[in-house]
Each structure stands twice: as structure tokens, then as C-alpha cells.
C-alpha atoms as one frame of an Amber mdcrd trajectory, in Angstrom:
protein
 103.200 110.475 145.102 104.994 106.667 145.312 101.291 105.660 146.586  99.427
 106.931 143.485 102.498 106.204 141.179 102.074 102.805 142.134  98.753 102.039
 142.061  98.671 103.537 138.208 101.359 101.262 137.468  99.100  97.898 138.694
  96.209  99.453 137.010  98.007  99.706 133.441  99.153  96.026 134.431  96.012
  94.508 135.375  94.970  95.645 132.309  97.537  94.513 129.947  98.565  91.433
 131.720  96.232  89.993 133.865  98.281  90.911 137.088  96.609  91.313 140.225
  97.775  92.479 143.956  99.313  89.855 145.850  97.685  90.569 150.236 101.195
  90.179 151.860 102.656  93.573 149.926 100.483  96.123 148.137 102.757  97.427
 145.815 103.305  93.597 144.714 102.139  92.256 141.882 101.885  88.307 140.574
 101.468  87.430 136.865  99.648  84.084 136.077 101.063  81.771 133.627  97.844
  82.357 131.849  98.647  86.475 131.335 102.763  85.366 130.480 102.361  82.127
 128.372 100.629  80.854 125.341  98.916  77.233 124.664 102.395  76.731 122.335
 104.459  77.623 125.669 102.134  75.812 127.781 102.521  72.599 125.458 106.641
  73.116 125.885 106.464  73.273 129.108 104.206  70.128 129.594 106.542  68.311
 127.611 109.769  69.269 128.915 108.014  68.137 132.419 106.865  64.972 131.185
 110.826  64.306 130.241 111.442  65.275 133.399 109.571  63.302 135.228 110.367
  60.204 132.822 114.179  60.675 132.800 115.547  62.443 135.314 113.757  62.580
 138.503 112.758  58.456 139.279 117.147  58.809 139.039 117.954  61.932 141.421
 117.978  59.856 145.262 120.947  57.769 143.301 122.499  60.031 142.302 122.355
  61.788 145.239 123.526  58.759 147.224 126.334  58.532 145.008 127.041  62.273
 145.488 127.294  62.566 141.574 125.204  64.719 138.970 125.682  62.797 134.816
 125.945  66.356 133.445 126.467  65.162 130.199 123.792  62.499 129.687 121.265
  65.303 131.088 122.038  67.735 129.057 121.959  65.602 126.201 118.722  64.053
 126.853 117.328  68.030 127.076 119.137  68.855 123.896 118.067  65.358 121.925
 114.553  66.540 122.841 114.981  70.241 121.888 115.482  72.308 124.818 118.622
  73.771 124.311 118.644  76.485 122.243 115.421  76.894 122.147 115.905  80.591
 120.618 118.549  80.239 118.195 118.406  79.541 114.644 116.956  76.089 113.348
 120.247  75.785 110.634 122.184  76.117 114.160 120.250  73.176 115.752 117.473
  75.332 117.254 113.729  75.753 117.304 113.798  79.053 116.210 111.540  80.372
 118.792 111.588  83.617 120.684 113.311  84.295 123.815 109.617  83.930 125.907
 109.654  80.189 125.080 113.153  80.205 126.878 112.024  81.783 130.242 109.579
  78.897 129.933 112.063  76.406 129.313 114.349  77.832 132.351 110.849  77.949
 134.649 109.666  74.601 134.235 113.534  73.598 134.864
């Protein structure tokens, strides 16, 4: 019954989503970015990477070295740019967004 229970459930997902059988488990399943995530989460997530890579990574070997993490000039370098609150309210400093452009935001992080 689990067998045949199973394989209905990655039918009705391959269908909906886009999911398909991973080989190292066959009751596994992996969902693409393309199945999950718009061009508008895809164009988030590019950006938040390119800040990334522009302000935070050429610094993380110092600051490793120096066995310190600048919490708040991170953070508010990621919230200057928007990616803090991505889901809340725009007249609370948000971009009003739902909570799927979060999961992005926390992914790419």
C-alpha cells in the first residue's frame, strides 16, 4: 500500500510541480528552481547574489582571520538593499511580497 501510495503522490507532483525521482531513494523527490520560482524570484535572487558577491564575500577570509563576523554592517547592507522583510508591509519598510520570495531570499543566503 506505502509502494502505490507513494508513487500516486510523485505522479500528482510531477504533474503539478515539475518534480521528478531523484536514483539514490525512490520515494524521493527534487523540485527544480524552475517548478518553485518565478522570473520575479529568479531576478531577487540574482540580485541578492550579486550583493553578495560584491559586499560580503571578497571580506569573509578577514574576517575570519580576525575571528569576527560585522553583524550589523551586514545586515544593514541586506536591509539598505531590501532583503529584510521582504514579506511585510511596504508602510513597515517592506516589499510587500509573499512569503515564496522569502524562502528565496533565505536560499540564495
Amino acid at each position: 500500500m506505502f509502494s502505490s501510495l507513494s508513487r500516486a503522490l510523485h505522479t500528482s507532483l510531477k504533474y503539478h510541480f515539475g518534480v521528478r525521482r531523484t536514483r539514490a531513494l525512490s520515494t524521493s523527490i527534487e523540485l527544480t528552481d524552475e517548478a518553485i520560482f518565478t522570473d520575479e524570484h529568479q531576478t531577487l535572487r540574482f540580485s541578492l547574489r550579486k550583493l553578495i558577491d560584491q559586499h560580503i564575500n571578497p571580506y569573509v577570509d578577514e574576517w575570519e582571520e580576525a575571528k569576527s563576523f560585522p553583524a550589523h554592517q551586514v545586515f544593514k547592507k541586506l536591509g539598505e538593499a531590501g532583503f529584510l522583510g521582504v514579506n511585510k508591509p511596504p508602510e513597515y519598510g517592506g516589499l510587500g511580497l509573499d512569503f515564496s520570495f522569502s524562502a528565496a531570499v533565505a536560499e540564495e543566503l
